[in-house]
Amino acid sequence: MFDVRNGNVVRPQEGTPYGEKIFVLKPGQRLPFHFHWNKTEDIISRCGGTLMIQLYNSKDDESMDETSSGYVYIDGVQTRFSAGQVFEIPHGQSLTIVPRLYHRFWAKEGGAVLVGGEISTISVPKTDNRFGGNARRFVPIEEDVPPTYLLNIDYKPLHEVA
């Protein structure tokens, strides 16, 4: 996952008022189920393999609702989904994920490496992710040397940089 750009949630009027990411997934490589409390995002199939997206509504207690149906937008067209439905997204097409909608996506088994993207409202990964089950965004790592490359959440906010 590569952050191409991302605005500042504290001062959204300054700079870029949205976020953009590029991701690369090997066939069968899956992100865990999660939702965002605030972020709306378009998940876009760019090239290579086939993008698969599975959806569930969330309940008031933030658990996954395995029975209710809902609506999403595919390239701006409202589309009904059933609990757990999997969408196959062709290249150039996008599916809009709204807040509190559980989702996971992956590159279809048996296909090629997938290049996809995300255009979203400003992304705040430290505070706007709710993972389903026992999933976590990052597994704990015991650091034995300083990191060579930082993740987006590892950078200090600009107001803290001297």
Coordinates of N, CA and C in Angstrom, one line a residue:
M1 N 0.9 -1.2 0.0 CA 0.0 0.0 0.0 C 0.9 1.2 0.0
F2 N 0.7 2.1 -0.9 CA 1.5 3.3 -1.1 C 0.6 4.5 -0.9
D3 N 0.8 5.4 0.0 CA 0.1 6.7 0.1 C 0.7 7.6 -0.9
V4 N -0.1 8.0 -1.9 CA 0.3 9.0 -2.9 C 0.1 10.4 -2.4
R5 N -1.0 10.7 -1.7 CA -1.2 12.0 -1.1 C -2.3 11.8 -0.1
N6 N -2.3 12.7 0.9 CA -3.3 12.7 1.9 C -3.3 14.1 2.6
G7 N -4.5 14.5 2.8 CA -4.7 15.9 3.4 C -4.5 15.8 4.9
N8 N -4.8 17.0 5.5 CA -4.6 17.1 7.0 C -6.0 17.2 7.6
V9 N -6.3 16.2 8.4 CA -7.6 16.2 9.0 C -7.8 17.3 10.0
V10 N -6.8 17.8 10.6 CA -6.9 18.9 11.6 C -7.1 20.2 10.8
R11 N -6.5 20.4 9.7 CA -6.7 21.6 8.9 C -7.0 21.2 7.4
P12 N -8.2 20.7 7.2 CA -8.6 20.2 5.9 C -8.6 21.2 4.8
Q13 N -8.8 22.5 5.2 CA -8.8 23.6 4.2 C -7.4 23.9 3.6
E14 N -6.4 23.4 4.2 CA -5.0 23.6 3.7 C -4.6 22.4 2.9
G15 N -4.2 22.6 1.7 CA -3.6 21.5 0.9 C -4.7 20.6 0.3
T16 N -4.3 19.4 0.2 CA -5.2 18.4 -0.4 C -6.3 17.9 0.5
P17 N -7.6 18.1 0.1 CA -8.7 17.7 0.9 C -9.2 16.3 0.8
Y18 N -8.2 15.4 0.3 CA -8.6 14.0 0.1 C -7.3 13.2 0.2
G19 N -7.5 11.8 0.1 CA -6.4 10.9 0.2 C -6.4 10.1 -1.1
E20 N -5.2 9.6 -1.5 CA -5.1 8.7 -2.6 C -4.0 7.6 -2.3
K21 N -4.3 6.4 -2.6 CA -3.4 5.3 -2.3 C -3.3 4.4 -3.5
I22 N -2.2 3.7 -3.7 CA -2.1 2.7 -4.7 C -1.7 1.4 -3.9
F23 N -2.3 0.3 -4.4 CA -1.9 -1.0 -3.7 C -1.6 -2.0 -4.7
V24 N -0.8 -3.0 -4.3 CA -0.4 -4.1 -5.2 C -0.7 -5.4 -4.3
L25 N -1.4 -6.3 -4.9 CA -1.8 -7.5 -4.2 C -1.5 -8.7 -5.1
K26 N -0.9 -9.7 -4.5 CA -0.6 -11.0 -5.2 C -2.0 -11.8 -5.2
P27 N -2.2 -12.7 -6.1 CA -3.4 -13.5 -6.1 C -3.7 -14.1 -4.8
G28 N -4.9 -14.0 -4.3 CA -5.2 -14.5 -3.0 C -4.8 -13.7 -1.8
Q29 N -4.0 -12.7 -1.9 CA -3.6 -11.9 -0.8 C -4.8 -11.0 -0.4
R30 N -5.2 -11.1 0.9 CA -6.4 -10.4 1.3 C -6.1 -9.4 2.5
L31 N -6.9 -8.3 2.4 CA -6.9 -7.4 3.6 C -7.9 -8.0 4.6
P32 N -7.7 -7.7 5.9 CA -8.7 -8.2 6.8 C -10.0 -7.3 6.8
F33 N -11.1 -7.9 7.2 CA -12.4 -7.2 7.3 C -12.1 -6.0 8.2
H34 N -12.6 -4.8 7.8 CA -12.6 -3.6 8.6 C -13.6 -2.6 8.1
F35 N -13.9 -1.6 8.9 CA -14.6 -0.4 8.4 C -14.0 0.8 8.9
H36 N -14.4 1.9 8.5 CA -14.0 3.2 8.9 C -15.1 4.0 9.5
W37 N -14.9 4.6 10.6 CA -15.9 5.4 11.3 C -16.3 6.7 10.4
N38 N -15.3 7.2 9.8 CA -15.5 8.5 9.1 C -15.2 8.5 7.6
K39 N -14.3 7.7 7.1 CA -13.8 7.8 5.8 C -14.7 7.1 4.8
T40 N -14.9 7.8 3.6 CA -15.6 7.3 2.5 C -14.5 7.1 1.4
E41 N -14.5 5.9 0.7 CA -13.5 5.6 -0.2 C -14.0 4.9 -1.5
D42 N -13.4 5.2 -2.6 CA -13.6 4.5 -3.8 C -12.4 3.5 -4.0
I43 N -12.7 2.2 -4.1 CA -11.7 1.2 -4.3 C -11.8 1.0 -5.8
I44 N -10.6 1.1 -6.5 CA -10.6 1.1 -7.9 C -9.7 0.0 -8.4
S45 N -10.2 -0.8 -9.4 CA -9.4 -1.8 -10.1 C -8.6 -1.1 -11.2
R46 N -7.3 -1.2 -11.2 CA -6.5 -0.5 -12.2 C -6.0 -1.4 -13.3
C47 N -5.2 -2.5 -13.0 CA -4.7 -3.4 -14.0 C -4.2 -4.6 -13.4
G48 N -3.9 -5.6 -14.2 CA -3.3 -6.9 -13.7 C -4.5 -7.8 -13.4
G49 N -4.4 -8.4 -12.2 CA -5.4 -9.3 -11.7 C -6.8 -8.7 -11.5
T50 N -7.7 -9.5 -11.0 CA -9.1 -9.1 -10.8 C -9.3 -8.8 -9.3
L51 N -9.9 -7.6 -9.1 CA -10.2 -7.1 -7.8 C -11.5 -7.7 -7.3
M52 N -11.5 -8.3 -6.1 CA -12.6 -8.9 -5.4 C -12.9 -8.1 -4.1
I53 N -14.2 -7.7 -3.9 CA -14.5 -7.0 -2.7 C -15.7 -7.7 -2.0
Q54 N -15.6 -7.9 -0.7 CA -16.7 -8.5 0.0 C -17.2 -7.5 1.1
L55 N -18.6 -7.5 1.2 CA -19.2 -6.5 2.1 C -20.2 -7.1 3.1
Y56 N -20.2 -6.4 4.3 CA -21.2 -6.6 5.3 C -21.5 -5.3 6.0
N57 N -22.7 -5.1 6.3 CA -23.1 -3.9 7.2 C -22.5 -4.2 8.6
S58 N -22.5 -3.1 9.3 CA -22.1 -3.2 10.8 C -23.4 -3.0 11.6
K59 N -23.3 -3.6 12.8 CA -24.4 -3.4 13.7 C -24.1 -2.2 14.6
D60 N -25.1 -1.8 15.4 CA -24.9 -0.6 16.3 C -23.7 -0.9 17.3
D61 N -23.5 -2.2 17.7 CA -22.4 -2.5 18.6 C -21.1 -2.7 17.8
E62 N -21.0 -2.3 16.5 CA -19.8 -2.4 15.7 C -19.4 -3.8 15.2
S63 N -20.2 -4.8 15.6 CA -20.0 -6.1 15.1 C -20.5 -6.3 13.7
M64 N -20.1 -7.3 13.0 CA -20.4 -7.5 11.6 C -21.9 -8.1 11.5
D65 N -22.7 -7.5 10.7 CA -24.1 -7.9 10.5 C -24.1 -9.0 9.4
E66 N -24.3 -10.2 9.8 CA -24.2 -11.3 8.8 C -25.6 -11.6 8.1
T67 N -26.6 -10.7 8.3 CA -27.9 -11.0 7.7 C -28.5 -9.9 6.9
S68 N -28.1 -8.6 7.2 CA -28.8 -7.5 6.5 C -28.2 -7.2 5.1
S69 N -29.0 -6.7 4.2 CA -28.5 -6.3 2.9 C -28.3 -4.8 3.0
G70 N -27.8 -4.2 1.9 CA -27.5 -2.8 1.9 C -27.3 -2.3 0.5
Y71 N -26.8 -1.1 0.4 CA -26.5 -0.5 -1.0 C -25.1 0.0 -1.0
V72 N -24.4 -0.1 -2.2 CA -23.2 0.5 -2.4 C -23.3 1.2 -3.8
Y73 N -22.3 1.9 -4.2 CA -22.3 2.6 -5.5 C -21.1 2.0 -6.3
I74 N -21.4 1.5 -7.5 CA -20.4 1.0 -8.4 C -20.4 2.0 -9.5
D75 N -19.3 2.7 -9.7 CA -19.1 3.8 -10.6 C -20.3 4.8 -10.6
G76 N -20.8 5.1 -9.3 CA -21.8 6.1 -9.1 C -23.2 5.5 -9.3
V77 N -23.4 4.2 -9.6 CA -24.7 3.6 -9.8 C -25.0 2.8 -8.5
Q78 N -26.2 3.2 -7.8 CA -26.5 2.5 -6.6 C -26.8 1.0 -6.9
T79 N -26.2 0.1 -6.1 CA -26.3 -1.3 -6.3 C -26.6 -2.0 -5.0
R80 N -27.6 -2.9 -5.0 CA -28.0 -3.6 -3.8 C -27.0 -4.7 -3.5
F81 N -26.6 -5.0 -2.3 CA -25.8 -6.2 -2.0 C -26.5 -6.9 -0.8
S82 N -26.2 -8.2 -0.8 CA -26.7 -9.1 0.3 C -25.5 -9.3 1.2
A83 N -25.8 -9.7 2.5 CA -24.7 -9.8 3.5 C -23.7 -10.8 3.0
G84 N -22.4 -10.4 3.0 CA -21.3 -11.3 2.6 C -21.1 -11.4 1.1
Q85 N -21.9 -10.6 0.3 CA -21.7 -10.7 -1.2 C -20.3 -10.3 -1.6
V86 N -19.8 -10.9 -2.6 CA -18.5 -10.6 -3.2 C -18.7 -10.0 -4.6
F87 N -18.1 -8.9 -4.8 CA -18.2 -8.2 -6.1 C -16.9 -8.4 -6.8
E88 N -16.9 -8.7 -8.1 CA -15.8 -8.8 -9.0 C -15.7 -7.5 -9.7
I89 N -14.7 -6.7 -9.5 CA -14.6 -5.3 -10.1 C -13.6 -5.3 -11.3
P90 N -14.2 -5.1 -12.5 CA -13.3 -5.1 -13.7 C -12.4 -3.8 -13.7
H91 N -11.4 -3.9 -14.5 CA -10.4 -2.8 -14.6 C -11.1 -1.5 -15.0
G92 N -10.8 -0.4 -14.3 CA -11.4 0.9 -14.6 C -12.6 1.2 -13.8
Q93 N -13.1 0.2 -13.1 CA -14.4 0.3 -12.3 C -14.0 0.5 -10.8
S94 N -14.9 1.2 -10.1 CA -14.7 1.4 -8.7 C -16.0 1.1 -7.9
L95 N -15.8 0.8 -6.6 CA -16.9 0.5 -5.7 C -16.7 1.5 -4.5
T96 N -17.7 2.2 -4.2 CA -17.6 3.2 -3.1 C -18.0 2.5 -1.7
I97 N -17.1 2.7 -0.8 CA -17.3 2.2 0.6 C -17.6 3.4 1.5
V98 N -18.7 3.3 2.1 CA -19.2 4.4 3.0 C -18.8 4.0 4.5
P99 N -18.8 5.0 5.4 CA -18.5 4.7 6.8 C -19.3 3.6 7.4
R100 N -18.7 2.8 8.2 CA -19.3 1.7 9.0 C -19.7 0.5 8.1
L101 N -19.2 0.4 6.9 CA -19.5 -0.7 6.0 C -18.2 -1.6 6.0
Y102 N -18.4 -2.8 6.6 CA -17.3 -3.8 6.7 C -17.0 -4.2 5.3
H103 N -15.7 -4.3 5.0 CA -15.2 -4.7 3.7 C -13.8 -5.3 3.8
R104 N -13.5 -6.1 2.8 CA -12.2 -6.6 2.6 C -12.1 -6.8 1.1
F105 N -10.8 -6.8 0.6 CA -10.6 -7.0 -0.8 C -9.3 -7.7 -1.0
W106 N -9.3 -8.3 -2.2 CA -8.1 -9.2 -2.6 C -8.0 -9.3 -4.1
A107 N -6.9 -9.9 -4.5 CA -6.7 -10.2 -5.9 C -7.2 -11.7 -6.1
K108 N -8.0 -11.9 -7.1 CA -8.6 -13.2 -7.3 C -7.6 -14.3 -7.5
E109 N -7.9 -15.4 -6.8 CA -7.0 -16.6 -6.9 C -6.8 -17.0 -8.4
G110 N -5.6 -17.5 -8.7 CA -5.4 -18.0 -10.1 C -5.1 -16.9 -11.1
G111 N -5.2 -15.6 -10.7 CA -5.0 -14.6 -11.7 C -3.6 -14.0 -11.5
A112 N -3.5 -12.8 -12.0 CA -2.2 -12.0 -12.0 C -2.1 -11.1 -10.8
V113 N -1.0 -10.5 -10.6 CA -0.8 -9.5 -9.6 C -1.7 -8.3 -9.9
L114 N -2.4 -7.8 -8.9 CA -3.4 -6.7 -9.1 C -2.8 -5.4 -8.7
V115 N -3.0 -4.4 -9.5 CA -2.7 -3.0 -9.1 C -4.0 -2.3 -9.0
G116 N -4.3 -1.7 -7.8 CA -5.5 -1.0 -7.6 C -5.3 0.3 -6.9
G117 N -6.3 1.0 -6.6 CA -6.2 2.3 -6.0 C -7.3 2.6 -5.1
E118 N -7.1 3.7 -4.3 CA -8.2 4.2 -3.5 C -8.1 5.7 -3.5
I119 N -9.3 6.3 -3.7 CA -9.4 7.8 -3.6 C -10.4 7.9 -2.5
S120 N -10.1 8.8 -1.5 CA -11.0 8.8 -0.3 C -11.0 10.2 0.3
T121 N -11.9 10.3 1.3 CA -11.8 11.5 2.2 C -10.5 11.3 2.9
I122 N -10.0 12.4 3.6 CA -8.7 12.3 4.3 C -8.7 11.1 5.2
S123 N -7.5 10.4 5.1 CA -7.3 9.1 5.7 C -6.6 9.3 7.1
V124 N -7.1 8.8 8.1 CA -6.5 8.8 9.5 C -6.4 7.4 10.0
P125 N -5.4 6.7 9.6 CA -5.3 5.2 9.9 C -5.2 4.9 11.4
K126 N -4.6 5.8 12.2 CA -4.4 5.5 13.6 C -5.8 5.5 14.3
T127 N -6.7 6.3 13.9 CA -8.0 6.4 14.7 C -9.3 6.1 13.9
D128 N -9.2 5.8 12.6 CA -10.4 5.6 11.8 C -10.6 4.2 11.3
N129 N -10.0 3.2 11.9 CA -10.1 1.8 11.4 C -10.7 1.0 12.6
R130 N -11.7 0.2 12.2 CA -12.3 -0.8 13.1 C -12.2 -2.2 12.4
F131 N -11.3 -3.0 13.0 CA -11.1 -4.3 12.4 C -12.1 -5.4 12.9
G132 N -12.5 -6.3 12.1 CA -13.4 -7.4 12.5 C -12.6 -8.5 13.1
G133 N -13.3 -9.2 14.0 CA -12.6 -10.4 14.6 C -11.4 -10.0 15.4
N134 N -10.3 -10.8 15.2 CA -9.1 -10.6 15.9 C -8.1 -9.9 15.0
A135 N -8.5 -9.4 13.9 CA -7.6 -8.8 13.0 C -7.0 -7.4 13.5
R136 N -5.8 -7.1 13.1 CA -5.2 -5.9 13.4 C -4.5 -5.3 12.2
R137 N -4.4 -4.0 12.1 CA -3.8 -3.3 11.0 C -2.3 -3.8 10.8
F138 N -1.6 -3.8 11.9 CA -0.2 -4.2 11.8 C 0.1 -5.2 13.0
V139 N 0.8 -6.3 12.7 CA 1.2 -7.2 13.7 C 2.4 -6.6 14.5
P140 N 2.5 -6.9 15.8 CA 3.6 -6.3 16.6 C 5.0 -6.8 16.0
I141 N 5.9 -5.9 16.0 CA 7.2 -6.2 15.5 C 8.2 -5.8 16.6
E142 N 9.1 -6.7 17.0 CA 10.2 -6.3 17.9 C 11.3 -5.7 17.1
E143 N 11.5 -4.4 17.2 CA 12.5 -3.7 16.5 C 13.9 -4.0 17.1
D144 N 14.8 -4.5 16.3 CA 16.2 -4.7 16.7 C 17.2 -3.7 16.1
V145 N 16.7 -3.0 15.1 CA 17.5 -2.0 14.4 C 16.5 -0.8 14.1
P146 N 17.0 0.4 13.9 CA 16.1 1.5 13.5 C 15.5 1.2 12.1
P147 N 14.2 1.6 11.8 CA 13.6 1.3 10.5 C 14.4 2.0 9.4
T148 N 14.4 1.3 8.3 CA 15.0 1.8 7.1 C 14.0 2.7 6.4
Y149 N 12.8 2.2 6.3 CA 11.7 3.0 5.7 C 10.5 3.1 6.7
L150 N 9.9 4.3 6.7 CA 8.8 4.5 7.6 C 7.5 4.3 7.0
L151 N 6.5 3.8 7.8 CA 5.1 3.7 7.3 C 4.5 5.1 7.5
N152 N 3.4 5.4 6.8 CA 2.8 6.7 6.9 C 2.5 7.1 8.4
I153 N 2.1 6.1 9.2 CA 1.8 6.4 10.6 C 3.0 6.6 11.5
D154 N 4.2 6.4 11.0 CA 5.4 6.6 11.7 C 6.0 8.0 11.6
Y155 N 5.5 8.8 10.7 CA 6.0 10.2 10.5 C 5.4 11.0 11.6
K156 N 6.2 12.0 12.1 CA 5.7 13.0 13.0 C 4.8 14.0 12.2
P157 N 3.7 14.5 12.9 CA 2.9 15.5 12.2 C 3.8 16.7 11.9
L158 N 3.5 17.5 10.9 CA 4.3 18.6 10.5 C 4.5 19.6 11.6
H159 N 3.5 19.8 12.4 CA 3.6 20.8 13.5 C 4.6 20.4 14.6
E160 N 5.0 19.1 14.6 CA 6.0 18.6 15.6 C 7.4 18.6 15.0
V161 N 7.5 18.8 13.7 CA 8.8 18.7 13.0 C 9.5 20.1 13.2
A162 N 10.8 20.0 13.8 CA 11.5 21.3 14.0 C 12.3 21.7 12.8

